[in-house]
Amino acid sequence: MGPNYIAFLKIWNQIVLVIAIAAALVGFFIIISHILKAAALKDSKKKYDYLRDNDTKKIFYFIFLVALGLTLYANTLETQTVQIHIVWFFVRLFVTICIGTLIIYLSYLLLKYAYPTVLSRKLKKWRYKPRVNPRTGNKMKLLSEEEEDVHLDEGMQAEENVFSVDYDVWVDPDTNDVHIEKYPGHLEAEQCNSCGFMTMKQIKEEIITPPTEHSEGETEKFYQCTYCKSKRSKVLKIARLEPGGYKLPDHVMFKEDERILGITLEIHIGDGKSKIYEFTSTEQARDFLKEFSLETMT
Ligand SMILES: [Zn+2]
């Protein structure tokens, strides 16, 4: 081949090698800073939230960038053969892109279907690690679903029943100090009965009987596995409505804690719609709820 082609190959090798190294370095930077950040979070709940939101994503970025780097690097190899004819240049390009794409696609599938089982085990460890009372240094005890209802007001209980929000209540056995953590149950997939992956997700919810001030209601939740597509549903009770409407759990959650900077209120309507409101104080939020009607929501 002509001298132009040889010169082009030389520049190609230099540029592609630099990009390959840069991609791999960025990949390693992402995964290492992810590991360090998770390790630096001492609060178990914060670590839980961080891992739930970031772990799978960061691992995928890492694999993607390293695979990209390797694919590019492979395009600087076998230069002797490629120099013979330009056709070999495109053969190399095609083959390496195929292999690179395959690696990325396979890791995407593994992360989507197999990794949630591993991640869920990791998350459980942080969710159930005994909390320490910052005031006394005592180890706190996690209450069971039945015991914890005493510490949750009816609003929180109803939320637990209807919207798959989970509250974990930790109690210091010596001082009775209470520490409550909120987990968004409906965002987390459960284990599928058919295929065993942690890929069972709630797809919709229908309220069969709405609750009144005098009687409990009933709601049916529908689940579908994102992997094997099998479906199931379950019927759950909704707690009775509180006379007088909404109530904020300020006596439990916001007492004596001046570090709280804001309150986020998420209002759910029956058909799965919800809206988020932000407030700077419990007073502000309480006033809002007094005035609140469904018409103001739209
Ligand atoms: Zn399944």
PDB file of C-alpha atoms and ligand atoms in Angstrom:
ATOM      1  CA  MET A   1       0.000   0.000   0.000  1.00  0.00           C
ATOM      2  CA  GLY A   2       1.023   3.618  -0.575  1.00  0.00           C
ATOM      3  CA  PRO A   3       2.922   5.873   1.831  1.00  0.00           C
ATOM      4  CA  ASN A   4      -0.286   7.833   2.616  1.00  0.00           C
ATOM      5  CA  TYR A   5      -1.924   4.705   4.013  1.00  0.00           C
ATOM      6  CA  ILE A   6       1.161   3.867   6.097  1.00  0.00           C
ATOM      7  CA  ALA A   7       1.226   7.445   7.465  1.00  0.00           C
ATOM      8  CA  PHE A   8      -2.487   7.255   8.228  1.00  0.00           C
ATOM      9  CA  LEU A   9      -1.972   3.981  10.141  1.00  0.00           C
ATOM     10  CA  LYS A  10       0.738   5.569  12.215  1.00  0.00           C
ATOM     11  CA  ILE A  11      -1.465   8.496  13.262  1.00  0.00           C
ATOM     12  CA  TRP A  12      -4.413   6.141  13.771  1.00  0.00           C
ATOM     13  CA  ASN A  13      -2.386   3.962  16.151  1.00  0.00           C
ATOM     14  CA  GLN A  14      -1.262   6.947  18.209  1.00  0.00           C
ATOM     15  CA  ILE A  15      -4.681   8.606  18.540  1.00  0.00           C
ATOM     16  CA  VAL A  16      -6.629   5.399  19.133  1.00  0.00           C
ATOM     17  CA  LEU A  17      -4.154   4.229  21.763  1.00  0.00           C
ATOM     18  CA  VAL A  18      -4.502   7.519  23.681  1.00  0.00           C
ATOM     19  CA  ILE A  19      -8.324   7.312  23.608  1.00  0.00           C
ATOM     20  CA  ALA A  20      -8.205   3.631  24.658  1.00  0.00           C
ATOM     21  CA  ILE A  21      -6.034   4.395  27.684  1.00  0.00           C
ATOM     22  CA  ALA A  22      -8.179   7.408  28.596  1.00  0.00           C
ATOM     23  CA  ALA A  23     -11.404   5.346  28.437  1.00  0.00           C
ATOM     24  CA  ALA A  24      -9.972   2.593  30.629  1.00  0.00           C
ATOM     25  CA  LEU A  25      -8.581   5.128  33.123  1.00  0.00           C
ATOM     26  CA  VAL A  26     -11.938   6.891  33.414  1.00  0.00           C
ATOM     27  CA  GLY A  27     -13.559   3.464  33.940  1.00  0.00           C
ATOM     28  CA  PHE A  28     -11.166   2.584  36.764  1.00  0.00           C
ATOM     29  CA  PHE A  29     -11.566   6.065  38.250  1.00  0.00           C
ATOM     30  CA  ILE A  30     -15.359   5.617  38.341  1.00  0.00           C
ATOM     31  CA  ILE A  31     -15.256   2.193  40.012  1.00  0.00           C
ATOM     32  CA  ILE A  32     -12.544   3.111  42.530  1.00  0.00           C
ATOM     33  CA  SER A  33     -14.236   6.355  43.561  1.00  0.00           C
ATOM     34  CA  HIS A  34     -17.519   4.416  43.845  1.00  0.00           C
ATOM     35  CA  ILE A  35     -15.939   1.856  46.182  1.00  0.00           C
ATOM     36  CA  LEU A  36     -14.248   4.586  48.252  1.00  0.00           C
ATOM     37  CA  LYS A  37     -17.443   6.620  48.498  1.00  0.00           C
ATOM     38  CA  ALA A  38     -19.475   3.613  49.668  1.00  0.00           C
ATOM     39  CA  ALA A  39     -16.777   2.728  52.211  1.00  0.00           C
ATOM     40  CA  ALA A  40     -16.646   6.309  53.497  1.00  0.00           C
ATOM     41  CA  LEU A  41     -20.390   6.396  54.284  1.00  0.00           C
ATOM     42  CA  LYS A  42     -20.529   5.347  57.911  1.00  0.00           C
ATOM     43  CA  ASP A  43     -24.293   5.678  58.310  1.00  0.00           C
ATOM     44  CA  SER A  44     -25.859   2.330  57.327  1.00  0.00           C
ATOM     45  CA  LYS A  45     -29.026   3.903  55.934  1.00  0.00           C
ATOM     46  CA  LYS A  46     -27.037   6.373  53.811  1.00  0.00           C
ATOM     47  CA  LYS A  47     -24.831   3.543  52.586  1.00  0.00           C
ATOM     48  CA  TYR A  48     -27.957   1.546  51.741  1.00  0.00           C
ATOM     49  CA  ASP A  49     -29.463   4.432  49.758  1.00  0.00           C
ATOM     50  CA  TYR A  50     -26.191   5.148  47.965  1.00  0.00           C
ATOM     51  CA  LEU A  51     -25.639   1.530  46.933  1.00  0.00           C
ATOM     52  CA  ARG A  52     -29.247   1.057  45.870  1.00  0.00           C
ATOM     53  CA  ASP A  53     -29.114   4.127  43.615  1.00  0.00           C
ATOM     54  CA  ASN A  54     -25.578   3.781  42.270  1.00  0.00           C
ATOM     55  CA  ASP A  55     -24.045   0.321  42.512  1.00  0.00           C
ATOM     56  CA  THR A  56     -25.398  -1.292  39.326  1.00  0.00           C
ATOM     57  CA  LYS A  57     -24.978   1.910  37.317  1.00  0.00           C
ATOM     58  CA  LYS A  58     -21.343   2.434  38.349  1.00  0.00           C
ATOM     59  CA  ILE A  59     -20.402  -1.190  37.641  1.00  0.00           C
ATOM     60  CA  PHE A  60     -21.937  -0.902  34.186  1.00  0.00           C
ATOM     61  CA  TYR A  61     -20.045   2.346  33.406  1.00  0.00           C
ATOM     62  CA  PHE A  62     -16.834   0.623  34.492  1.00  0.00           C
ATOM     63  CA  ILE A  63     -17.385  -2.434  32.286  1.00  0.00           C
ATOM     64  CA  PHE A  64     -18.511  -0.271  29.364  1.00  0.00           C
ATOM     65  CA  LEU A  65     -15.459   2.001  29.484  1.00  0.00           C
ATOM     66  CA  VAL A  66     -12.956  -0.833  29.965  1.00  0.00           C
ATOM     67  CA  ALA A  67     -14.539  -2.821  27.115  1.00  0.00           C
ATOM     68  CA  LEU A  68     -14.413   0.306  24.953  1.00  0.00           C
ATOM     69  CA  GLY A  69     -10.751   0.772  25.858  1.00  0.00           C
ATOM     70  CA  LEU A  70      -9.927  -2.855  25.004  1.00  0.00           C
ATOM     71  CA  THR A  71     -11.838  -2.631  21.712  1.00  0.00           C
ATOM     72  CA  LEU A  72      -9.897   0.485  20.727  1.00  0.00           C
ATOM     73  CA  TYR A  73      -6.607  -1.023  21.869  1.00  0.00           C
ATOM     74  CA  ALA A  74      -7.250  -4.105  19.702  1.00  0.00           C
ATOM     75  CA  ASN A  75      -7.476  -1.718  16.746  1.00  0.00           C
ATOM     76  CA  THR A  76      -3.790  -0.871  17.169  1.00  0.00           C
ATOM     77  CA  LEU A  77      -2.656  -4.529  17.051  1.00  0.00           C
ATOM     78  CA  GLU A  78      -1.650  -6.682  14.065  1.00  0.00           C
ATOM     79  CA  THR A  79      -0.273  -3.620  12.284  1.00  0.00           C
ATOM     80  CA  GLN A  80       1.914  -5.792   9.999  1.00  0.00           C
ATOM     81  CA  THR A  81      -1.143  -7.530   8.523  1.00  0.00           C
ATOM     82  CA  VAL A  82      -3.172  -4.326   8.296  1.00  0.00           C
ATOM     83  CA  GLN A  83      -0.327  -2.652   6.373  1.00  0.00           C
ATOM     84  CA  ILE A  84      -0.693  -5.246   3.577  1.00  0.00           C
ATOM     85  CA  HIS A  85      -4.110  -4.011   2.466  1.00  0.00           C
ATOM     86  CA  ILE A  86      -6.732  -1.565   3.677  1.00  0.00           C
ATOM     87  CA  VAL A  87      -9.291  -4.368   3.660  1.00  0.00           C
ATOM     88  CA  TRP A  88      -7.563  -5.814   6.753  1.00  0.00           C
ATOM     89  CA  PHE A  89      -8.046  -2.475   8.486  1.00  0.00           C
ATOM     90  CA  PHE A  90     -11.818  -2.853   8.160  1.00  0.00           C
ATOM     91  CA  VAL A  91     -11.761  -6.559   9.020  1.00  0.00           C
ATOM     92  CA  ARG A  92      -9.973  -5.699  12.286  1.00  0.00           C
ATOM     93  CA  LEU A  93     -12.417  -2.849  12.968  1.00  0.00           C
ATOM     94  CA  PHE A  94     -15.459  -5.063  12.338  1.00  0.00           C
ATOM     95  CA  VAL A  95     -14.254  -8.038  14.391  1.00  0.00           C
ATOM     96  CA  THR A  96     -13.218  -5.927  17.397  1.00  0.00           C
ATOM     97  CA  ILE A  97     -16.463  -3.925  17.411  1.00  0.00           C
ATOM     98  CA  CYS A  98     -18.422  -7.213  17.368  1.00  0.00           C
ATOM     99  CA  ILE A  99     -16.478  -8.620  20.320  1.00  0.00           C
ATOM    100  CA  GLY A 100     -16.653  -5.332  22.253  1.00  0.00           C
ATOM    101  CA  THR A 101     -20.416  -5.042  21.722  1.00  0.00           C
ATOM    102  CA  LEU A 102     -20.896  -8.643  22.804  1.00  0.00           C
ATOM    103  CA  ILE A 103     -18.974  -8.086  26.065  1.00  0.00           C
ATOM    104  CA  ILE A 104     -20.992  -4.946  26.846  1.00  0.00           C
ATOM    105  CA  TYR A 105     -24.306  -6.607  25.981  1.00  0.00           C
ATOM    106  CA  LEU A 106     -23.570  -9.720  28.063  1.00  0.00           C
ATOM    107  CA  SER A 107     -22.579  -7.653  31.093  1.00  0.00           C
ATOM    108  CA  TYR A 108     -25.716  -5.549  30.632  1.00  0.00           C
ATOM    109  CA  LEU A 109     -27.821  -8.738  30.765  1.00  0.00           C
ATOM    110  CA  LEU A 110     -25.962 -10.066  33.804  1.00  0.00           C
ATOM    111  CA  LEU A 111     -26.362  -6.762  35.646  1.00  0.00           C
ATOM    112  CA  LYS A 112     -30.019  -6.527  34.774  1.00  0.00           C
ATOM    113  CA  TYR A 113     -31.086 -10.052  35.692  1.00  0.00           C
ATOM    114  CA  ALA A 114     -28.473 -11.782  37.828  1.00  0.00           C
ATOM    115  CA  TYR A 115     -26.825  -8.927  39.728  1.00  0.00           C
ATOM    116  CA  PRO A 116     -29.972  -7.738  41.612  1.00  0.00           C
ATOM    117  CA  THR A 117     -29.768 -10.932  43.713  1.00  0.00           C
ATOM    118  CA  VAL A 118     -26.212 -10.045  44.767  1.00  0.00           C
ATOM    119  CA  LEU A 119     -27.098  -6.398  45.335  1.00  0.00           C
ATOM    120  CA  SER A 120     -30.127  -7.291  47.425  1.00  0.00           C
ATOM    121  CA  ARG A 121     -27.916  -9.403  49.707  1.00  0.00           C
ATOM    122  CA  LYS A 122     -25.506  -6.457  50.068  1.00  0.00           C
ATOM    123  CA  LEU A 123     -28.370  -4.049  50.803  1.00  0.00           C
ATOM    124  CA  LYS A 124     -29.942  -6.360  53.404  1.00  0.00           C
ATOM    125  CA  LYS A 125     -26.663  -6.370  55.280  1.00  0.00           C
ATOM    126  CA  TRP A 126     -26.770  -2.568  55.667  1.00  0.00           C
ATOM    127  CA  ARG A 127     -30.484  -2.384  56.337  1.00  0.00           C
ATOM    128  CA  TYR A 128     -30.371  -4.848  59.224  1.00  0.00           C
ATOM    129  CA  LYS A 129     -27.008  -3.927  60.709  1.00  0.00           C
ATOM    130  CA  PRO A 130     -27.742  -2.935  64.324  1.00  0.00           C
ATOM    131  CA  ARG A 131     -28.067   0.850  64.639  1.00  0.00           C
ATOM    132  CA  VAL A 132     -26.241   2.659  67.400  1.00  0.00           C
ATOM    133  CA  ASN A 133     -28.007   5.301  69.440  1.00  0.00           C
ATOM    134  CA  PRO A 134     -25.907   8.465  68.873  1.00  0.00           C
ATOM    135  CA  ARG A 135     -26.948   9.799  72.310  1.00  0.00           C
ATOM    136  CA  THR A 136     -26.000   6.805  74.445  1.00  0.00           C
ATOM    137  CA  GLY A 137     -23.867   4.603  72.207  1.00  0.00           C
ATOM    138  CA  ASN A 138     -26.211   1.674  72.897  1.00  0.00           C
ATOM    139  CA  LYS A 139     -27.054  -0.877  70.250  1.00  0.00           C
ATOM    140  CA  MET A 140     -30.665  -0.448  69.159  1.00  0.00           C
ATOM    141  CA  LYS A 141     -33.164  -3.201  68.511  1.00  0.00           C
ATOM    142  CA  LEU A 142     -35.204  -3.503  65.309  1.00  0.00           C
ATOM    143  CA  LEU A 143     -38.888  -3.981  66.039  1.00  0.00           C
ATOM    144  CA  SER A 144     -41.012  -6.538  64.226  1.00  0.00           C
ATOM    145  CA  GLU A 145     -43.853  -5.395  61.949  1.00  0.00           C
ATOM    146  CA  GLU A 146     -46.385  -5.982  64.771  1.00  0.00           C
ATOM    147  CA  GLU A 147     -44.374  -4.189  67.459  1.00  0.00           C
ATOM    148  CA  GLU A 148     -43.504  -1.214  65.298  1.00  0.00           C
ATOM    149  CA  ASP A 149     -47.103  -0.149  64.680  1.00  0.00           C
ATOM    150  CA  VAL A 150     -47.173   1.386  68.159  1.00  0.00           C
ATOM    151  CA  HIS A 151     -44.478   3.817  67.051  1.00  0.00           C
ATOM    152  CA  LEU A 152     -45.953   4.625  63.661  1.00  0.00           C
ATOM    153  CA  ASP A 153     -48.989   6.837  63.441  1.00  0.00           C
ATOM    154  CA  GLU A 154     -51.964   5.797  61.312  1.00  0.00           C
ATOM    155  CA  GLY A 155     -50.744   7.843  58.365  1.00  0.00           C
ATOM    156  CA  MET A 156     -47.471   5.980  58.348  1.00  0.00           C
ATOM    157  CA  GLN A 157     -49.197   2.636  58.827  1.00  0.00           C
ATOM    158  CA  ALA A 158     -51.550   3.314  55.937  1.00  0.00           C
ATOM    159  CA  GLU A 159     -48.590   4.293  53.812  1.00  0.00           C
ATOM    160  CA  GLU A 160     -46.899   1.027  54.752  1.00  0.00           C
ATOM    161  CA  ASN A 161     -49.984  -0.942  53.776  1.00  0.00           C
ATOM    162  CA  VAL A 162     -50.874   0.800  50.541  1.00  0.00           C
ATOM    163  CA  PHE A 163     -47.759   2.125  48.924  1.00  0.00           C
ATOM    164  CA  SER A 164     -45.261  -0.549  49.888  1.00  0.00           C
ATOM    165  CA  VAL A 165     -43.301   1.949  51.919  1.00  0.00           C
ATOM    166  CA  ASP A 166     -41.469   0.174  54.672  1.00  0.00           C
ATOM    167  CA  TYR A 167     -40.657   1.844  57.948  1.00  0.00           C
ATOM    168  CA  ASP A 168     -37.987   0.236  60.092  1.00  0.00           C
ATOM    169  CA  VAL A 169     -38.328   1.192  63.739  1.00  0.00           C
ATOM    170  CA  TRP A 170     -35.212   0.901  65.910  1.00  0.00           C
ATOM    171  CA  VAL A 171     -35.540   1.264  69.671  1.00  0.00           C
ATOM    172  CA  ASP A 172     -32.904   1.709  72.337  1.00  0.00           C
ATOM    173  CA  PRO A 173     -33.958  -0.861  74.981  1.00  0.00           C
ATOM    174  CA  ASP A 174     -32.521   1.228  77.843  1.00  0.00           C
ATOM    175  CA  THR A 175     -33.787   4.707  77.031  1.00  0.00           C
ATOM    176  CA  ASN A 176     -36.687   3.924  74.634  1.00  0.00           C
ATOM    177  CA  ASP A 177     -35.208   6.354  72.097  1.00  0.00           C
ATOM    178  CA  VAL A 178     -36.768   5.679  68.694  1.00  0.00           C
ATOM    179  CA  HIS A 179     -35.079   5.908  65.323  1.00  0.00           C
ATOM    180  CA  ILE A 180     -37.257   5.485  62.217  1.00  0.00           C
ATOM    181  CA  GLU A 181     -36.006   4.795  58.705  1.00  0.00           C
ATOM    182  CA  LYS A 182     -38.084   4.851  55.561  1.00  0.00           C
ATOM    183  CA  TYR A 183     -37.580   2.457  52.658  1.00  0.00           C
ATOM    184  CA  PRO A 184     -39.377   2.793  49.335  1.00  0.00           C
ATOM    185  CA  GLY A 185     -40.712  -0.748  49.108  1.00  0.00           C
ATOM    186  CA  HIS A 186     -42.393  -0.365  45.729  1.00  0.00           C
ATOM    187  CA  LEU A 187     -39.163   0.591  44.009  1.00  0.00           C
ATOM    188  CA  GLU A 188     -37.437  -2.557  45.071  1.00  0.00           C
ATOM    189  CA  ALA A 189     -37.960  -5.781  43.221  1.00  0.00           C
ATOM    190  CA  GLU A 190     -38.743  -8.987  45.035  1.00  0.00           C
ATOM    191  CA  GLN A 191     -37.703 -12.522  44.281  1.00  0.00           C
ATOM    192  CA  CYS A 192     -39.708 -14.149  41.474  1.00  0.00           C
ATOM    193  CA  ASN A 193     -41.366 -17.444  42.384  1.00  0.00           C
ATOM    194  CA  SER A 194     -40.849 -18.835  38.905  1.00  0.00           C
ATOM    195  CA  CYS A 195     -37.304 -17.958  37.899  1.00  0.00           C
ATOM    196  CA  GLY A 196     -35.760 -17.068  41.263  1.00  0.00           C
ATOM    197  CA  PHE A 197     -34.257 -13.738  40.151  1.00  0.00           C
ATOM    198  CA  MET A 198     -34.890 -10.585  42.174  1.00  0.00           C
ATOM    199  CA  THR A 199     -36.910  -9.175  39.296  1.00  0.00           C
ATOM    200  CA  MET A 200     -40.525  -9.222  40.515  1.00  0.00           C
ATOM    201  CA  LYS A 201     -41.797  -5.649  40.312  1.00  0.00           C
ATOM    202  CA  GLN A 202     -45.089  -4.049  41.146  1.00  0.00           C
ATOM    203  CA  ILE A 203     -46.741  -2.925  37.909  1.00  0.00           C
ATOM    204  CA  LYS A 204     -50.065  -1.561  39.167  1.00  0.00           C
ATOM    205  CA  GLU A 205     -52.359  -1.339  42.114  1.00  0.00           C
ATOM    206  CA  GLU A 206     -56.143  -1.280  42.257  1.00  0.00           C
ATOM    207  CA  ILE A 207     -58.048  -0.228  45.324  1.00  0.00           C
ATOM    208  CA  ILE A 208     -60.909  -2.711  45.751  1.00  0.00           C
ATOM    209  CA  THR A 209     -62.612  -1.004  48.690  1.00  0.00           C
ATOM    210  CA  PRO A 210     -61.444   2.457  49.770  1.00  0.00           C
ATOM    211  CA  PRO A 211     -60.956   2.825  53.525  1.00  0.00           C
ATOM    212  CA  THR A 212     -63.344   4.989  55.529  1.00  0.00           C
ATOM    213  CA  GLU A 213     -63.117   6.405  59.033  1.00  0.00           C
ATOM    214  CA  HIS A 214     -65.058   3.367  60.251  1.00  0.00           C
ATOM    215  CA  SER A 215     -63.721   0.447  58.246  1.00  0.00           C
ATOM    216  CA  GLU A 216     -60.524  -0.823  56.677  1.00  0.00           C
ATOM    217  CA  GLY A 217     -60.163  -0.891  52.918  1.00  0.00           C
ATOM    218  CA  GLU A 218     -58.667  -3.435  50.564  1.00  0.00           C
ATOM    219  CA  THR A 219     -56.209  -3.055  47.760  1.00  0.00           C
ATOM    220  CA  GLU A 220     -54.821  -5.495  45.202  1.00  0.00           C
ATOM    221  CA  LYS A 221     -51.254  -5.246  43.988  1.00  0.00           C
ATOM    222  CA  PHE A 222     -50.158  -6.714  40.684  1.00  0.00           C
ATOM    223  CA  TYR A 223     -46.615  -7.882  40.080  1.00  0.00           C
ATOM    224  CA  GLN A 224     -44.771  -8.972  36.982  1.00  0.00           C
ATOM    225  CA  CYS A 225     -41.313 -10.465  36.629  1.00  0.00           C
ATOM    226  CA  THR A 226     -39.192  -8.385  34.243  1.00  0.00           C
ATOM    227  CA  TYR A 227     -37.202 -11.502  33.362  1.00  0.00           C
ATOM    228  CA  CYS A 228     -39.600 -14.433  32.853  1.00  0.00           C
ATOM    229  CA  LYS A 229     -42.777 -12.277  32.640  1.00  0.00           C
ATOM    230  CA  SER A 230     -44.702 -14.412  35.140  1.00  0.00           C
ATOM    231  CA  LYS A 231     -47.399 -12.557  37.069  1.00  0.00           C
ATOM    232  CA  ARG A 232     -48.901 -12.614  40.521  1.00  0.00           C
ATOM    233  CA  SER A 233     -51.087 -10.437  42.698  1.00  0.00           C
ATOM    234  CA  LYS A 234     -51.886 -10.068  46.353  1.00  0.00           C
ATOM    235  CA  VAL A 235     -54.660  -8.433  48.351  1.00  0.00           C
ATOM    236  CA  LEU A 236     -53.695  -6.178  51.246  1.00  0.00           C
ATOM    237  CA  LYS A 237     -55.605  -4.274  53.889  1.00  0.00           C
ATOM    238  CA  ILE A 238     -55.613  -0.461  54.039  1.00  0.00           C
ATOM    239  CA  ALA A 239     -55.750   1.083  57.476  1.00  0.00           C
ATOM    240  CA  ARG A 240     -58.814   3.065  58.539  1.00  0.00           C
ATOM    241  CA  LEU A 241     -58.746   6.772  57.776  1.00  0.00           C
ATOM    242  CA  GLU A 242     -57.868   9.079  60.585  1.00  0.00           C
ATOM    243  CA  PRO A 243     -60.808  11.271  61.677  1.00  0.00           C
ATOM    244  CA  GLY A 244     -59.999  14.846  60.681  1.00  0.00           C
ATOM    245  CA  GLY A 245     -57.808  13.926  57.758  1.00  0.00           C
ATOM    246  CA  TYR A 246     -54.053  13.989  57.347  1.00  0.00           C
ATOM    247  CA  LYS A 247     -51.534  14.156  60.131  1.00  0.00           C
ATOM    248  CA  LEU A 248     -47.815  14.621  60.073  1.00  0.00           C
ATOM    249  CA  PRO A 249     -45.701  12.334  62.220  1.00  0.00           C
ATOM    250  CA  ASP A 250     -43.873  15.324  63.719  1.00  0.00           C
ATOM    251  CA  HIS A 251     -44.115  14.014  67.265  1.00  0.00           C
ATOM    252  CA  VAL A 252     -42.031  11.043  66.238  1.00  0.00           C
ATOM    253  CA  MET A 253     -39.744  12.183  63.501  1.00  0.00           C
ATOM    254  CA  PHE A 254     -38.984  15.856  63.914  1.00  0.00           C
ATOM    255  CA  LYS A 255     -38.904  16.348  67.628  1.00  0.00           C
ATOM    256  CA  GLU A 256     -35.687  17.774  69.061  1.00  0.00           C
ATOM    257  CA  ASP A 257     -33.820  17.607  65.825  1.00  0.00           C
ATOM    258  CA  GLU A 258     -32.719  20.966  64.534  1.00  0.00           C
ATOM    259  CA  ARG A 259     -30.624  19.362  61.839  1.00  0.00           C
ATOM    260  CA  ILE A 260     -33.723  18.717  59.721  1.00  0.00           C
ATOM    261  CA  LEU A 261     -33.567  21.187  56.861  1.00  0.00           C
ATOM    262  CA  GLY A 262     -36.701  20.318  55.001  1.00  0.00           C
ATOM    263  CA  ILE A 263     -39.699  18.077  54.615  1.00  0.00           C
ATOM    264  CA  THR A 264     -40.764  16.340  51.457  1.00  0.00           C
ATOM    265  CA  LEU A 265     -44.369  15.320  51.234  1.00  0.00           C
ATOM    266  CA  GLU A 266     -45.458  12.830  48.612  1.00  0.00           C
ATOM    267  CA  ILE A 267     -49.196  12.587  48.082  1.00  0.00           C
ATOM    268  CA  HIS A 268     -50.506   9.476  46.366  1.00  0.00           C
ATOM    269  CA  ILE A 269     -53.901   9.187  44.709  1.00  0.00           C
ATOM    270  CA  GLY A 270     -55.582   5.833  44.106  1.00  0.00           C
ATOM    271  CA  ASP A 271     -54.654   5.371  40.443  1.00  0.00           C
ATOM    272  CA  GLY A 272     -50.920   5.331  41.050  1.00  0.00           C
ATOM    273  CA  LYS A 273     -50.362   9.072  40.522  1.00  0.00           C
ATOM    274  CA  SER A 274     -48.365  10.993  43.043  1.00  0.00           C
ATOM    275  CA  LYS A 275     -47.028  14.502  43.571  1.00  0.00           C
ATOM    276  CA  ILE A 276     -44.155  15.780  45.673  1.00  0.00           C
ATOM    277  CA  TYR A 277     -44.197  18.966  47.772  1.00  0.00           C
ATOM    278  CA  GLU A 278     -41.249  20.485  49.624  1.00  0.00           C
ATOM    279  CA  PHE A 279     -41.432  22.467  52.871  1.00  0.00           C
ATOM    280  CA  THR A 280     -38.946  24.087  55.181  1.00  0.00           C
ATOM    281  CA  SER A 281     -40.787  23.369  58.442  1.00  0.00           C
ATOM    282  CA  THR A 282     -43.380  21.036  59.927  1.00  0.00           C
ATOM    283  CA  GLU A 283     -45.616  24.060  60.573  1.00  0.00           C
ATOM    284  CA  GLN A 284     -45.541  24.969  56.900  1.00  0.00           C
ATOM    285  CA  ALA A 285     -46.337  21.390  55.911  1.00  0.00           C
ATOM    286  CA  ARG A 286     -49.176  21.173  58.437  1.00  0.00           C
ATOM    287  CA  ASP A 287     -50.709  24.416  57.133  1.00  0.00           C
ATOM    288  CA  PHE A 288     -50.467  23.088  53.605  1.00  0.00           C
ATOM    289  CA  LEU A 289     -52.259  19.883  54.563  1.00  0.00           C
ATOM    290  CA  LYS A 290     -55.051  21.826  56.276  1.00  0.00           C
ATOM    291  CA  GLU A 291     -55.734  23.685  53.037  1.00  0.00           C
ATOM    292  CA  PHE A 292     -55.078  20.714  50.808  1.00  0.00           C
ATOM    293  CA  SER A 293     -57.713  19.411  48.430  1.00  0.00           C
ATOM    294  CA  LEU A 294     -57.411  17.145  45.374  1.00  0.00           C
ATOM    295  CA  GLU A 295     -58.315  20.059  43.063  1.00  0.00           C
ATOM    296  CA  THR A 296     -55.172  21.959  44.060  1.00  0.00           C
ATOM    297  CA  MET A 297     -53.078  18.991  43.065  1.00  0.00           C
ATOM    298  CA  THR A 298     -53.721  19.143  39.307  1.00  0.00           C
TER     299      THR A 298
HETATM  300 ZN    ZN B   1     -39.226 -14.602  36.907  1.00  0.00          ZN
END
